[in-house]
Amino acid sequence: MTSPSASADTLLGTDNILEVDDLTMYYKTRGGYVKAVEDITFDLGKQTALGLVGESGCGKTSVAMSLMGLLPGNAEINKGSIRLDGDELVGLTREELRERRWRDIAMVFQGAMNAWNPVYTVGDQIREAIRYHWEPAPSVEVANARIAELFELVGLAPAMLERYPHEFSGGMRQRAVIAMALSCDPKLIIADEPTTALDVIVQEQILKELKKIQDDLGMAIIYISHDIAVIAEVTEQIGIMYAGRLVELGPTPEVFADPRHPYGLLLLRSTPSIKGPRRKLAPLVGEPADLVNPPPGCRFHPRCPLAEERCAQETPVMEEVSPGHQVACFYWERTAELDIEGV
Ligand SMILES: Nc1ncnc2c1ncn2[C@@H]1O[C@H](COP(=O)(O)OP(=O)(O)OP(=O)(O)O)[C@@H](O)[C@H]1O
Ligand SMILES: [Mg+2]
């Protein structure tokens, strides 16, 4: 099936479902502005998966919420552009964003329990989303048939449709959230994985299932997870964030084999489950950056083993180091030195 926008895309030669340019978002707090997202730029191809990684508090969920149009009242997008399938999302009203949510972009939340209203069955809530977003609104029978299909897809028994959220285990609830996310055939799904709510095995299973569903249904996905080994398996591209900025972005296999940002290297090599030769590396020392008063220049410089004077004065911008692989570091050519040290 070819929609008018799909043929226009083909004419323009863009295969991106999402184009994010210079996205900058701050939270206003009593202590000052939290500079949680700064100058983030990336594209996401149709039907591809991007992993977003970085230590806790680096701004991953903030990027996701900006894309979803679900920012809290104290948040402000200061700059930049988010184009979904060619349509600009920055500047849309809350109502316009609400209409697009779930239909165009859906999110599998961190803390899935909060997504459900405890007084309605899970089936009722998915049916409500379908009837609100589908055009024309489907009959109850059609909606029910679709929900039954989705439940099968995510591995839930059809009987669970009539159950209330509190009757679901953590893993089942997460599956139900995925069914909800898929219910309106979104172009993009953002999976922001909880770090503590689910055990690691369940989390890994669910991410892998989501990948399989993605292959079957053909949507784009952004995965946010602390489980870097799983990200390596389920994504084509990986973006590494440090203190609100994207510092490395590229094809997943290449970034894992050859990380070029010092932080990228330290982060990826500190994951013991990643296959490959064991190397001794300087551990990542120091505290995460304060985002109200971030370090000047490169935000990573106070913790960087390669830092020079210049790094505290100028902010490095993303530079292409090989096709599709970008790094924001003045001295990326020296990063490999760190990888050999101490072998
Ligand atoms: N509503 C808010 N008001 C003020 N500051 C906020 C708000 N939400 C998040 N922050 C701050 O913004 C920064 C980025 O937070 P964010 O939740 O995006 O990080 P994250 O990478 O998703 O972390 P985690 O891996 O722990 O989920 C942090 O310093 C956080 O304290
Ligand atoms: Mg988060």
Coordinates of N, CA, C and O and ligand atoms in Angstrom, one line a residue, residues 27-29 34 36 54-63 72 74 110 192 195 226 291, ligand 1:
Y27 N 15.1 22.0 31.8 CA 14.1 22.0 32.8 C 14.4 23.2 33.7 O 15.5 23.4 34.1
K28 N 13.3 24.0 34.0 CA 13.5 25.1 34.9 C 13.3 24.6 36.3 O 12.3 24.0 36.6
T29 N 14.2 24.8 37.2 CA 14.1 24.4 38.6 C 14.5 25.6 39.5 O 15.1 26.6 39.0
V34 N 18.2 23.1 34.3 CA 18.9 21.8 34.1 C 19.0 21.6 32.6 O 18.1 21.4 31.9
A36 N 19.4 19.4 30.2 CA 19.3 18.0 30.1 C 19.5 17.5 28.7 O 19.9 16.3 28.5
G54 N 23.9 5.5 27.9 CA 24.7 6.5 28.7 C 24.3 6.4 30.1 O 23.2 5.8 30.4
E55 N 25.1 6.9 31.0 CA 24.9 6.7 32.5 C 23.6 7.4 32.9 O 23.1 8.3 32.2
S56 N 23.2 7.0 34.1 CA 21.9 7.5 34.6 C 22.0 9.0 34.8 O 23.0 9.6 35.2
G57 N 20.9 9.7 34.3 CA 20.8 11.1 34.4 C 21.4 11.9 33.2 O 21.5 13.1 33.2
C58 N 21.8 11.1 32.2 CA 22.5 11.8 31.0 C 21.5 12.4 30.1 O 21.8 13.1 29.1
G59 N 20.2 12.1 30.3 CA 19.2 12.8 29.4 C 18.4 11.9 28.4 O 17.7 12.4 27.6
K60 N 18.5 10.6 28.6 CA 17.9 9.6 27.6 C 16.4 9.8 27.6 O 15.7 9.9 26.6
T61 N 15.8 9.7 28.9 CA 14.4 9.8 29.0 C 13.9 11.2 28.5 O 12.8 11.3 27.9
S62 N 14.7 12.2 28.8 CA 14.3 13.6 28.4 C 14.2 13.7 26.9 O 13.4 14.3 26.4
V63 N 15.1 13.0 26.2 CA 15.1 13.0 24.7 C 13.8 12.3 24.3 O 13.0 12.8 23.5
P72 N 7.1 17.6 31.1 CA 6.4 18.2 32.2 C 6.4 19.7 32.0 O 7.1 20.3 31.1
N74 N 7.6 22.2 33.6 CA 8.8 23.0 33.7 C 9.8 22.8 32.6 O 10.9 23.4 32.7
Q110 N 9.1 3.7 31.1 CA 9.9 3.3 32.3 C 8.8 3.2 33.4 O 8.1 4.2 33.5
D192 N 11.6 2.7 26.6 CA 12.5 3.2 27.7 C 12.4 2.2 28.8 O 11.5 2.2 29.6
T195 N 15.1 0.4 34.9 CA 16.4 -0.2 35.3 C 16.2 -1.2 36.5 O 16.9 -2.1 36.6
H226 N 19.9 0.1 29.9 CA 21.2 0.0 30.6 C 21.9 -1.3 30.2 O 23.1 -1.5 30.4
L291 N 24.3 19.1 35.7 CA 23.7 19.7 34.4 C 23.2 21.1 34.6 O 22.7 21.7 33.6
Ligands
LIG1 N1 11.0 17.1 35.6 C1 12.2 17.4 35.8 N2 12.6 18.6 36.4 C2 13.9 18.9 36.6 N3 14.9 18.1 36.3 C3 14.6 16.9 35.7 C4 13.3 16.5 35.4 N4 13.3 15.3 34.9 C5 14.6 15.0 34.8 N5 15.4 15.9 35.2 C6 16.9 16.0 35.2 O1 17.3 15.9 33.9 C7 18.5 15.1 33.7 C8 18.3 14.0 32.7 O2 17.3 13.1 33.3 P1 16.8 11.9 32.5 O3 15.7 11.3 33.3 O4 16.4 12.3 31.1 O5 18.0 10.9 32.5 P2 18.1 9.4 32.0 O6 19.3 9.3 31.1 O7 16.8 8.9 31.4 O8 18.5 8.6 33.3 P3 18.1 7.1 33.8 O9 19.1 6.2 33.1 O10 18.4 7.1 35.3 O11 16.7 6.9 33.4 C9 18.8 14.7 35.1 O12 19.8 15.5 35.7 C10 17.5 14.8 35.9 O13 17.7 15.0 37.3

